[in-house]
PDB file of C-alpha atoms and ligand atoms in Angstrom:
ATOM      1  CA  MET A   1     110.106  74.699  33.612  1.00  0.00           C
ATOM      2  CA  THR A   2     110.085  75.202  37.574  1.00  0.00           C
ATOM      3  CA  LEU A   3     107.233  72.531  39.049  1.00  0.00           C
ATOM      4  CA  LEU A   4     105.349  75.827  40.031  1.00  0.00           C
ATOM      5  CA  GLU A   5     104.631  76.774  35.955  1.00  0.00           C
ATOM      6  CA  GLU A   6     104.059  72.791  35.325  1.00  0.00           C
ATOM      7  CA  PRO A   7      99.896  72.483  33.496  1.00  0.00           C
ATOM      8  CA  CYS A   8      97.935  70.219  36.672  1.00  0.00           C
ATOM      9  CA  SER A   9      98.814  74.046  38.417  1.00  0.00           C
ATOM     10  CA  PRO A  10      98.997  73.731  42.432  1.00  0.00           C
ATOM     11  CA  ARG A  11      97.437  75.829  44.941  1.00  0.00           C
ATOM     12  CA  PRO A  12      99.789  78.144  46.382  1.00  0.00           C
ATOM     13  CA  ASP A  13      99.998  76.908  49.784  1.00  0.00           C
ATOM     14  CA  ASP A  14     101.049  72.990  48.341  1.00  0.00           C
ATOM     15  CA  PRO A  15     104.402  72.762  50.228  1.00  0.00           C
ATOM     16  CA  ILE A  16     106.515  72.290  47.634  1.00  0.00           C
ATOM     17  CA  ILE A  17     107.817  68.667  49.608  1.00  0.00           C
ATOM     18  CA  GLU A  18     104.993  66.731  50.987  1.00  0.00           C
ATOM     19  CA  LEU A  19     106.557  63.027  52.170  1.00  0.00           C
ATOM     20  CA  ARG A  20     103.249  60.916  54.273  1.00  0.00           C
ATOM     21  CA  GLY A  21     103.896  57.470  56.135  1.00  0.00           C
ATOM     22  CA  VAL A  22     107.140  56.753  53.915  1.00  0.00           C
ATOM     23  CA  HIS A  23     108.461  53.259  54.132  1.00  0.00           C
ATOM     24  CA  ALA A  24     111.596  52.973  51.750  1.00  0.00           C
ATOM     25  CA  ALA A  25     114.350  50.220  52.211  1.00  0.00           C
ATOM     26  CA  HIS A  26     117.878  49.016  50.943  1.00  0.00           C
ATOM     27  CA  GLY A  27     117.306  45.428  49.635  1.00  0.00           C
ATOM     28  CA  ASP A  28     115.616  43.596  52.342  1.00  0.00           C
ATOM     29  CA  ILE A  29     116.004  46.145  55.356  1.00  0.00           C
ATOM     30  CA  GLU A  30     114.212  48.903  55.667  1.00  0.00           C
ATOM     31  CA  ALA A  31     115.691  52.657  56.325  1.00  0.00           C
ATOM     32  CA  LEU A  32     112.552  54.559  56.853  1.00  0.00           C
ATOM     33  CA  HIS A  33     109.554  53.044  59.327  1.00  0.00           C
ATOM     34  CA  GLY A  34     107.024  55.744  58.373  1.00  0.00           C
ATOM     35  CA  VAL A  35     108.818  59.850  57.643  1.00  0.00           C
ATOM     36  CA  ASP A  36     106.576  62.405  57.527  1.00  0.00           C
ATOM     37  CA  LEU A  37     107.824  66.408  56.272  1.00  0.00           C
ATOM     38  CA  VAL A  38     107.425  68.942  55.344  1.00  0.00           C
ATOM     39  CA  VAL A  39     109.121  71.455  52.681  1.00  0.00           C
ATOM     40  CA  PRO A  40     107.216  74.765  52.601  1.00  0.00           C
ATOM     41  CA  ALA A  41     107.087  76.272  49.495  1.00  0.00           C
ATOM     42  CA  GLY A  42     110.237  78.586  49.912  1.00  0.00           C
ATOM     43  CA  ALA A  43     111.538  77.128  52.647  1.00  0.00           C
ATOM     44  CA  VAL A  44     114.532  76.359  53.660  1.00  0.00           C
ATOM     45  CA  VAL A  45     114.883  73.133  55.442  1.00  0.00           C
ATOM     46  CA  ALA A  46     117.760  72.170  57.509  1.00  0.00           C
ATOM     47  CA  LEU A  47     117.286  67.707  57.864  1.00  0.00           C
ATOM     48  CA  LEU A  48     119.081  66.925  60.863  1.00  0.00           C
ATOM     49  CA  GLY A  49     119.734  63.586  62.726  1.00  0.00           C
ATOM     50  CA  PRO A  50     122.732  61.718  63.910  1.00  0.00           C
ATOM     51  CA  ASN A  51     124.913  59.587  61.414  1.00  0.00           C
ATOM     52  CA  GLY A  52     122.172  56.838  59.975  1.00  0.00           C
ATOM     53  CA  ALA A  53     119.535  58.489  60.363  1.00  0.00           C
ATOM     54  CA  GLY A  54     117.626  57.821  57.037  1.00  0.00           C
ATOM     55  CA  LYS A  55     118.984  61.563  55.932  1.00  0.00           C
ATOM     56  CA  THR A  56     120.284  60.428  52.795  1.00  0.00           C
ATOM     57  CA  THR A  57     117.822  57.898  52.377  1.00  0.00           C
ATOM     58  CA  THR A  58     115.679  60.915  52.643  1.00  0.00           C
ATOM     59  CA  MET A  59     117.056  62.874  49.483  1.00  0.00           C
ATOM     60  CA  LYS A  60     116.808  59.957  47.666  1.00  0.00           C
ATOM     61  CA  VAL A  61     113.916  59.431  48.103  1.00  0.00           C
ATOM     62  CA  ILE A  62     112.212  62.700  47.082  1.00  0.00           C
ATOM     63  CA  SER A  63     114.938  62.979  44.313  1.00  0.00           C
ATOM     64  CA  GLY A  64     112.777  59.226  42.785  1.00  0.00           C
ATOM     65  CA  LEU A  65     116.983  57.759  43.276  1.00  0.00           C
ATOM     66  CA  MET A  66     114.967  55.837  45.139  1.00  0.00           C
ATOM     67  CA  PRO A  67     111.104  53.757  45.392  1.00  0.00           C
ATOM     68  CA  VAL A  68     108.792  54.669  48.188  1.00  0.00           C
ATOM     69  CA  THR A  69     107.479  50.976  49.648  1.00  0.00           C
ATOM     70  CA  SER A  70     104.546  52.588  51.264  1.00  0.00           C
ATOM     71  CA  GLY A  71     103.907  55.654  51.854  1.00  0.00           C
ATOM     72  CA  SER A  72     102.934  58.563  49.539  1.00  0.00           C
ATOM     73  CA  LEU A  73     105.438  61.239  47.771  1.00  0.00           C
ATOM     74  CA  ARG A  74     104.256  64.818  46.731  1.00  0.00           C
ATOM     75  CA  LEU A  75     105.560  67.604  44.714  1.00  0.00           C
ATOM     76  CA  SER A  76     104.182  71.071  44.881  1.00  0.00           C
ATOM     77  CA  GLY A  77     100.499  69.626  45.422  1.00  0.00           C
ATOM     78  CA  ARG A  78     100.951  66.606  42.888  1.00  0.00           C
ATOM     79  CA  ASP A  79     101.161  62.654  43.467  1.00  0.00           C
ATOM     80  CA  VAL A  80     103.960  61.349  42.217  1.00  0.00           C
ATOM     81  CA  THR A  81     104.721  57.809  44.355  1.00  0.00           C
ATOM     82  CA  GLY A  82     106.544  55.440  42.036  1.00  0.00           C
ATOM     83  CA  ILE A  83     108.826  59.318  40.509  1.00  0.00           C
ATOM     84  CA  THR A  84     112.020  58.192  38.901  1.00  0.00           C
ATOM     85  CA  ALA A  85     114.979  60.828  38.645  1.00  0.00           C
ATOM     86  CA  THR A  86     114.709  61.151  35.461  1.00  0.00           C
ATOM     87  CA  GLU A  87     111.417  62.960  36.071  1.00  0.00           C
ATOM     88  CA  THR A  88     112.120  65.513  39.608  1.00  0.00           C
ATOM     89  CA  ALA A  89     114.924  66.686  37.503  1.00  0.00           C
ATOM     90  CA  ARG A  90     112.429  67.503  34.765  1.00  0.00           C
ATOM     91  CA  LEU A  91     110.618  69.024  37.870  1.00  0.00           C
ATOM     92  CA  GLY A  92     112.973  71.579  38.884  1.00  0.00           C
ATOM     93  CA  VAL A  93     114.613  68.852  42.203  1.00  0.00           C
ATOM     94  CA  CYS A  94     118.068  69.572  42.034  1.00  0.00           C
ATOM     95  CA  SER A  95     120.132  66.911  44.134  1.00  0.00           C
ATOM     96  CA  ILE A  96     123.778  67.177  45.342  1.00  0.00           C
ATOM     97  CA  PRO A  97     124.504  64.290  46.983  1.00  0.00           C
ATOM     98  CA  GLU A  98     127.216  63.143  49.371  1.00  0.00           C
ATOM     99  CA  GLY A  99     130.105  62.955  48.011  1.00  0.00           C
ATOM    100  CA  ARG A 100     128.722  65.739  45.240  1.00  0.00           C
ATOM    101  CA  GLY A 101     128.060  63.407  42.822  1.00  0.00           C
ATOM    102  CA  ILE A 102     130.858  65.455  39.963  1.00  0.00           C
ATOM    103  CA  PHE A 103     132.467  63.299  37.426  1.00  0.00           C
ATOM    104  CA  ALA A 104     136.396  63.037  38.711  1.00  0.00           C
ATOM    105  CA  ASN A 105     136.918  61.992  35.238  1.00  0.00           C
ATOM    106  CA  LEU A 106     135.616  64.988  33.674  1.00  0.00           C
ATOM    107  CA  THR A 107     137.540  68.480  33.971  1.00  0.00           C
ATOM    108  CA  VAL A 108     135.668  70.928  34.925  1.00  0.00           C
ATOM    109  CA  ARG A 109     133.250  72.201  31.251  1.00  0.00           C
ATOM    110  CA  GLU A 110     132.446  68.583  31.270  1.00  0.00           C
ATOM    111  CA  ASN A 111     130.589  68.417  34.146  1.00  0.00           C
ATOM    112  CA  LEU A 112     128.961  71.619  33.505  1.00  0.00           C
ATOM    113  CA  TRP A 113     127.819  70.366  29.823  1.00  0.00           C
ATOM    114  CA  VAL A 114     126.378  66.651  31.701  1.00  0.00           C
ATOM    115  CA  ALA A 115     124.726  69.279  34.607  1.00  0.00           C
ATOM    116  CA  ALA A 116     123.159  71.354  32.243  1.00  0.00           C
ATOM    117  CA  GLY A 117     121.109  68.849  30.208  1.00  0.00           C
ATOM    118  CA  GLU A 118     118.017  69.694  28.485  1.00  0.00           C
ATOM    119  CA  ARG A 119     116.954  72.541  30.717  1.00  0.00           C
ATOM    120  CA  VAL A 120     119.931  74.830  30.372  1.00  0.00           C
ATOM    121  CA  SER A 121     122.603  75.536  27.316  1.00  0.00           C
ATOM    122  CA  LEU A 122     126.211  75.102  28.698  1.00  0.00           C
ATOM    123  CA  ASP A 123     127.771  78.440  28.048  1.00  0.00           C
ATOM    124  CA  ALA A 124     124.567  79.645  30.546  1.00  0.00           C
ATOM    125  CA  MET A 125     125.701  76.749  32.897  1.00  0.00           C
ATOM    126  CA  GLU A 126     129.070  78.677  32.556  1.00  0.00           C
ATOM    127  CA  GLN A 127     128.712  81.725  32.586  1.00  0.00           C
ATOM    128  CA  VAL A 128     126.767  81.547  36.617  1.00  0.00           C
ATOM    129  CA  ALA A 129     129.559  79.374  37.377  1.00  0.00           C
ATOM    130  CA  TYR A 130     132.172  81.530  35.995  1.00  0.00           C
ATOM    131  CA  ALA A 131     130.642  84.645  37.986  1.00  0.00           C
ATOM    132  CA  ARG A 132     130.800  83.590  41.096  1.00  0.00           C
ATOM    133  CA  PHE A 133     133.242  80.783  41.353  1.00  0.00           C
ATOM    134  CA  PRO A 134     136.424  82.578  39.327  1.00  0.00           C
ATOM    135  CA  ARG A 135     138.049  79.868  40.949  1.00  0.00           C
ATOM    136  CA  LEU A 136     136.455  77.198  38.372  1.00  0.00           C
ATOM    137  CA  GLY A 137     137.575  79.710  35.374  1.00  0.00           C
ATOM    138  CA  GLU A 138     140.931  79.632  35.717  1.00  0.00           C
ATOM    139  CA  ARG A 139     140.528  75.317  36.461  1.00  0.00           C
ATOM    140  CA  ARG A 140     137.821  74.364  33.467  1.00  0.00           C
ATOM    141  CA  ASP A 141     140.223  72.501  31.420  1.00  0.00           C
ATOM    142  CA  GLN A 142     141.215  70.012  34.582  1.00  0.00           C
ATOM    143  CA  LEU A 143     139.881  67.200  35.736  1.00  0.00           C
ATOM    144  CA  ALA A 144     137.581  67.725  38.628  1.00  0.00           C
ATOM    145  CA  GLY A 145     138.895  64.822  40.428  1.00  0.00           C
ATOM    146  CA  SER A 146     142.223  67.138  40.031  1.00  0.00           C
ATOM    147  CA  LEU A 147     140.094  69.951  42.568  1.00  0.00           C
ATOM    148  CA  SER A 148     140.264  71.442  45.601  1.00  0.00           C
ATOM    149  CA  GLY A 149     137.208  69.656  48.003  1.00  0.00           C
ATOM    150  CA  GLY A 150     136.159  73.533  48.125  1.00  0.00           C
ATOM    151  CA  GLU A 151     136.247  73.680  45.114  1.00  0.00           C
ATOM    152  CA  GLN A 152     135.057  70.030  43.730  1.00  0.00           C
ATOM    153  CA  GLN A 153     131.733  71.970  45.951  1.00  0.00           C
ATOM    154  CA  MET A 154     131.568  74.205  43.759  1.00  0.00           C
ATOM    155  CA  LEU A 155     131.516  72.797  40.744  1.00  0.00           C
ATOM    156  CA  ALA A 156     128.609  70.632  42.435  1.00  0.00           C
ATOM    157  CA  LEU A 157     127.161  74.109  43.698  1.00  0.00           C
ATOM    158  CA  SER A 158     127.068  75.905  39.862  1.00  0.00           C
ATOM    159  CA  ARG A 159     124.729  72.756  38.396  1.00  0.00           C
ATOM    160  CA  ALA A 160     121.921  74.094  41.089  1.00  0.00           C
ATOM    161  CA  LEU A 161     123.238  78.176  39.685  1.00  0.00           C
ATOM    162  CA  GLY A 162     123.043  77.397  36.795  1.00  0.00           C
ATOM    163  CA  THR A 163     119.961  74.825  36.249  1.00  0.00           C
ATOM    164  CA  ASN A 164     117.102  77.300  37.212  1.00  0.00           C
ATOM    165  CA  PRO A 165     115.230  74.355  40.197  1.00  0.00           C
ATOM    166  CA  ALA A 166     112.439  74.380  41.608  1.00  0.00           C
ATOM    167  CA  VAL A 167     113.942  72.791  44.355  1.00  0.00           C
ATOM    168  CA  LEU A 168     117.333  71.926  46.072  1.00  0.00           C
ATOM    169  CA  LEU A 169     118.402  68.965  48.379  1.00  0.00           C
ATOM    170  CA  LEU A 170     121.620  69.773  49.728  1.00  0.00           C
ATOM    171  CA  ASP A 171     123.099  66.934  50.836  1.00  0.00           C
ATOM    172  CA  GLU A 172     126.091  67.253  54.155  1.00  0.00           C
ATOM    173  CA  LEU A 173     127.469  70.406  51.805  1.00  0.00           C
ATOM    174  CA  SER A 174     129.702  70.226  54.916  1.00  0.00           C
ATOM    175  CA  MET A 175     131.238  66.871  55.055  1.00  0.00           C
ATOM    176  CA  GLY A 176     135.050  67.183  54.683  1.00  0.00           C
ATOM    177  CA  LEU A 177     135.307  71.011  53.418  1.00  0.00           C
ATOM    178  CA  ALA A 178     137.678  73.893  55.566  1.00  0.00           C
ATOM    179  CA  PRO A 179     134.733  75.478  57.746  1.00  0.00           C
ATOM    180  CA  MET A 180     135.819  78.800  55.908  1.00  0.00           C
ATOM    181  CA  VAL A 181     134.559  77.082  52.865  1.00  0.00           C
ATOM    182  CA  VAL A 182     131.288  76.118  53.910  1.00  0.00           C
ATOM    183  CA  THR A 183     130.847  79.316  55.308  1.00  0.00           C
ATOM    184  CA  GLU A 184     132.034  80.727  51.434  1.00  0.00           C
ATOM    185  CA  MET A 185     128.817  78.316  50.413  1.00  0.00           C
ATOM    186  CA  TYR A 186     126.197  78.254  52.844  1.00  0.00           C
ATOM    187  CA  GLU A 187     126.158  81.697  51.524  1.00  0.00           C
ATOM    188  CA  VAL A 188     125.488  80.669  47.795  1.00  0.00           C
ATOM    189  CA  VAL A 189     122.694  78.421  49.270  1.00  0.00           C
ATOM    190  CA  LYS A 190     121.809  81.474  51.462  1.00  0.00           C
ATOM    191  CA  GLY A 191     121.368  83.987  47.880  1.00  0.00           C
ATOM    192  CA  LEU A 192     119.794  80.206  46.456  1.00  0.00           C
ATOM    193  CA  ALA A 193     117.113  80.979  49.353  1.00  0.00           C
ATOM    194  CA  ALA A 194     116.677  84.134  48.675  1.00  0.00           C
ATOM    195  CA  GLU A 195     115.605  83.668  45.063  1.00  0.00           C
ATOM    196  CA  GLY A 196     112.627  81.917  46.036  1.00  0.00           C
ATOM    197  CA  VAL A 197     115.073  78.731  45.324  1.00  0.00           C
ATOM    198  CA  SER A 198     113.317  75.841  48.110  1.00  0.00           C
ATOM    199  CA  ILE A 199     116.070  73.749  49.974  1.00  0.00           C
ATOM    200  CA  LEU A 200     116.569  71.131  52.354  1.00  0.00           C
ATOM    201  CA  LEU A 201     119.420  70.356  53.893  1.00  0.00           C
ATOM    202  CA  ALA A 202     120.691  67.666  54.988  1.00  0.00           C
ATOM    203  CA  GLU A 203     123.400  67.738  58.477  1.00  0.00           C
ATOM    204  CA  GLN A 204     124.923  65.907  61.196  1.00  0.00           C
ATOM    205  CA  PHE A 205     126.538  69.451  62.429  1.00  0.00           C
ATOM    206  CA  ALA A 206     122.698  70.837  63.307  1.00  0.00           C
ATOM    207  CA  ARG A 207     125.163  75.125  64.425  1.00  0.00           C
ATOM    208  CA  ILE A 208     126.373  74.982  60.471  1.00  0.00           C
ATOM    209  CA  VAL A 209     122.414  74.785  58.844  1.00  0.00           C
ATOM    210  CA  LEU A 210     120.214  76.397  62.090  1.00  0.00           C
ATOM    211  CA  PRO A 211     120.611  80.146  61.318  1.00  0.00           C
ATOM    212  CA  LEU A 212     120.130  79.602  57.699  1.00  0.00           C
ATOM    213  CA  ALA A 213     116.613  77.093  58.025  1.00  0.00           C
ATOM    214  CA  ASP A 214     112.574  79.125  58.683  1.00  0.00           C
ATOM    215  CA  LEU A 215     112.210  74.846  59.597  1.00  0.00           C
ATOM    216  CA  ALA A 216     113.962  72.181  61.662  1.00  0.00           C
ATOM    217  CA  VAL A 217     113.258  68.207  60.889  1.00  0.00           C
ATOM    218  CA  LEU A 218     114.441  65.746  63.836  1.00  0.00           C
ATOM    219  CA  MET A 219     115.916  62.575  61.691  1.00  0.00           C
ATOM    220  CA  VAL A 220     116.425  59.203  64.395  1.00  0.00           C
ATOM    221  CA  SER A 221     116.685  55.744  63.425  1.00  0.00           C
ATOM    222  CA  GLY A 222     114.584  55.722  60.423  1.00  0.00           C
ATOM    223  CA  ARG A 223     112.123  58.537  61.958  1.00  0.00           C
ATOM    224  CA  ALA A 224     111.575  62.563  61.676  1.00  0.00           C
ATOM    225  CA  VAL A 225     110.537  62.498  65.244  1.00  0.00           C
ATOM    226  CA  ARG A 226     110.655  66.920  65.880  1.00  0.00           C
ATOM    227  CA  ALA A 227     109.908  69.299  63.296  1.00  0.00           C
ATOM    228  CA  GLY A 228     109.979  72.910  65.040  1.00  0.00           C
ATOM    229  CA  SER A 229     111.138  76.467  64.620  1.00  0.00           C
ATOM    230  CA  PRO A 230     115.323  76.670  64.332  1.00  0.00           C
ATOM    231  CA  THR A 231     115.163  77.666  67.790  1.00  0.00           C
ATOM    232  CA  GLU A 232     112.644  74.265  69.755  1.00  0.00           C
ATOM    233  CA  ILE A 233     115.204  71.460  68.493  1.00  0.00           C
ATOM    234  CA  GLU A 234     118.449  73.342  68.579  1.00  0.00           C
ATOM    235  CA  GLU A 235     116.707  73.039  72.478  1.00  0.00           C
ATOM    236  CA  GLU A 236     116.107  69.452  71.486  1.00  0.00           C
ATOM    237  CA  LEU A 237     119.466  69.372  69.766  1.00  0.00           C
ATOM    238  CA  SER A 238     120.950  70.486  73.479  1.00  0.00           C
ATOM    239  CA  THR A 239     120.280  68.224  75.306  1.00  0.00           C
ATOM    240  CA  ALA A 240     120.063  65.219  72.778  1.00  0.00           C
ATOM    241  CA  TYR A 241     122.398  63.698  70.615  1.00  0.00           C
ATOM    242  CA  LEU A 242     123.766  65.851  68.513  1.00  0.00           C
ATOM    243  CA  GLY A 243     126.666  67.864  70.175  1.00  0.00           C
ATOM    244  CA  GLY A 244     127.974  69.446  67.007  1.00  0.00           C
TER     245      GLY A 244
HETATM  246  N1  LIG B 301     123.533  51.390  50.250  1.00  0.00           N
HETATM  247  C1  LIG B 301     122.947  50.517  51.327  1.00  0.00           C
HETATM  248  N2  LIG B 301     122.421  49.925  52.580  1.00  0.00           N
HETATM  249  C2  LIG B 301     122.136  48.991  52.811  1.00  0.00           C
HETATM  250  N3  LIG B 301     121.639  49.743  53.948  1.00  0.00           N
HETATM  251  C3  LIG B 301     121.916  51.210  54.021  1.00  0.00           C
HETATM  252  C4  LIG B 301     122.414  51.792  52.248  1.00  0.00           C
HETATM  253  N4  LIG B 301     122.382  52.939  52.958  1.00  0.00           N
HETATM  254  C5  LIG B 301     122.346  53.742  53.508  1.00  0.00           C
HETATM  255  N5  LIG B 301     121.729  52.306  54.530  1.00  0.00           N
HETATM  256  C6  LIG B 301     121.491  52.194  55.561  1.00  0.00           C
HETATM  257  O1  LIG B 301     120.260  52.468  56.012  1.00  0.00           O
HETATM  258  C7  LIG B 301     120.079  53.903  57.091  1.00  0.00           C
HETATM  259  C8  LIG B 301     119.859  54.639  56.813  1.00  0.00           C
HETATM  260  O2  LIG B 301     121.245  55.734  56.280  1.00  0.00           O
HETATM  261  P1  LIG B 301     121.100  57.082  55.717  1.00  0.00           P
HETATM  262  O3  LIG B 301     119.901  57.603  55.019  1.00  0.00           O
HETATM  263  O4  LIG B 301     122.962  56.797  54.556  1.00  0.00           O
HETATM  264  O5  LIG B 301     121.539  57.643  56.946  1.00  0.00           O
HETATM  265  P2  LIG B 301     122.437  59.558  57.630  1.00  0.00           P
HETATM  266  O6  LIG B 301     122.130  59.652  55.791  1.00  0.00           O
HETATM  267  O7  LIG B 301     121.342  59.885  58.044  1.00  0.00           O
HETATM  268  O8  LIG B 301     123.090  59.434  57.702  1.00  0.00           O
HETATM  269  C9  LIG B 301     121.397  53.367  58.256  1.00  0.00           C
HETATM  270  O9  LIG B 301     120.698  52.428  58.658  1.00  0.00           O
HETATM  271  C10 LIG B 301     122.285  52.403  56.639  1.00  0.00           C
HETATM  272  O10 LIG B 301     123.485  51.709  56.698  1.00  0.00           O
HETATM  273 MG1  LIG B 302     123.859  60.660  54.701  1.00  0.00          MG
END
């Protein structure tokens, strides 16, 4: 089930993700100081900013892994502030975290099985993954921890390919990967976007994601300080922090 099929049907122009004045903290230390962020339905939004800006924390709030201490989180127009990670997953929010979120000591197949959960069958999950990434098929019984960085990211992305998400949250997809592999991964992301999946991409290095994005948001010190077209934000960046 996708967000758009939920019983309390949203209006078509409701953003798929909307944060208003969101505060969130790691223990006693506040990391988000009132974040406003909108991801329109069907859009690819780049979430940019230097290390420590709050990109990962924002992703965790959206996927229900971290609580909102004040402010609101809406998904497809519904106020879901306080939602759990299990519930966001059920609503079609698929999060591929920094470090990829795969289990090193499980095989490729077992990782796909875990990802399939209740939403899809293991067979379907495997078929889609191996069709897109034949190398994963060849390595289906290999432990994920022994795969190359690129193959691990293919496995992580296969969760999104197989589970038919409404929203995909991708955190630092490029981290630790060779440029050619990054290009290959972002081709897959483009394909998902073309199928209508809404996507929020956090990247420290703007140049990689700006060409894919419909909108860009710049985070600095726990706040979203600018939002605009990729061209507008690129101009900001060239005079600011991120050379990348
Ligand atoms: N697990 C954690 N415990 C304490 N502080 C954290 C933790 N994770 C992140 N932070 C702090 O929260 C702020 C935002 O971090 P983060 O969201 O990871 O930024 P980004 O993803 O943009 O690099 C930083 O000041 C960081 O040091
Ligand atoms: Mg991060």
